[in-house]
Amino acid sequence: DATKVLYLIRHGESQGQVARHNGLDRKRDPSLMDAGLTQKGWGQATQIPGLLGTKAMSSIELVVSSPLTRALHTALVAFQDLREDSSFVLHYD
């Protein structure tokens, strides 16, 4: 089958998204410029394979991610089984 499917997945909840709730200004706090995932965000990333299902996960040939920490962590956690099969390529530049 020559048809390819493209899945677009947003990163899990980040520290930047909850900054205001924690009394921080995400636009002024330099630590939030490349904010990592919250505990909830890590949990969301682990749920991605179940949301996509076995058939979709087994059909994935390439994972492309933004270089931002929250996106990289989401991709690394969600597609860790692909990494074990050496079909996960990550370029930081």
Short mmCIF file of C-alpha atoms in Angstrom, two decimals, residues 39-77:
data_model
loop_
_atom_site.label_atom_id
_atom_site.label_comp_id
_atom_site.label_asym_id
_atom_site.label_seq_id
_atom_site.Cartn_x
_atom_site.Cartn_y
_atom_site.Cartn_z
CA GLN A 39 4.21 15.16 35.78
CA LYS A 40 0.86 15.28 33.99
CA GLY A 41 2.70 15.85 30.70
CA TRP A 42 4.90 12.78 31.27
CA GLY A 43 1.75 10.78 31.93
CA GLN A 44 0.11 12.10 28.78
CA ALA A 45 3.15 11.07 26.74
CA THR A 46 2.94 7.51 28.05
CA GLN A 47 -0.71 7.34 26.93
CA ILE A 48 -0.01 8.13 23.26
CA PRO A 49 0.66 4.52 22.16
CA GLY A 50 -2.65 3.41 23.68
CA LEU A 51 -4.50 6.26 22.03
CA LEU A 52 -3.03 5.45 18.62
CA GLY A 53 -3.42 1.71 18.99
CA THR A 54 -1.19 -1.23 18.08
CA LYS A 55 -1.89 -1.11 14.34
CA ALA A 56 -1.00 2.58 14.05
CA MET A 57 2.06 2.26 16.28
CA SER A 58 3.40 -0.65 14.25
CA SER A 59 2.97 1.31 11.01
CA ILE A 60 5.06 4.31 12.09
CA GLU A 61 8.22 4.63 10.03
CA LEU A 62 9.54 8.00 11.16
CA VAL A 63 9.15 10.30 14.15
CA VAL A 64 9.95 14.00 13.68
CA SER A 65 10.02 16.34 16.65
CA SER A 66 10.64 19.95 17.46
CA PRO A 67 13.99 20.39 19.25
CA LEU A 68 12.25 21.92 22.27
CA THR A 69 12.59 19.85 25.44
CA ARG A 70 8.86 19.30 25.95
CA ALA A 71 8.42 17.98 22.40
CA LEU A 72 11.54 15.81 22.49
CA HIS A 73 10.56 14.26 25.80
CA THR A 74 7.04 13.58 24.55
CA ALA A 75 8.40 11.87 21.42
CA LEU A 76 11.04 9.86 23.31
CA VAL A 77 8.51 8.55 25.83
#
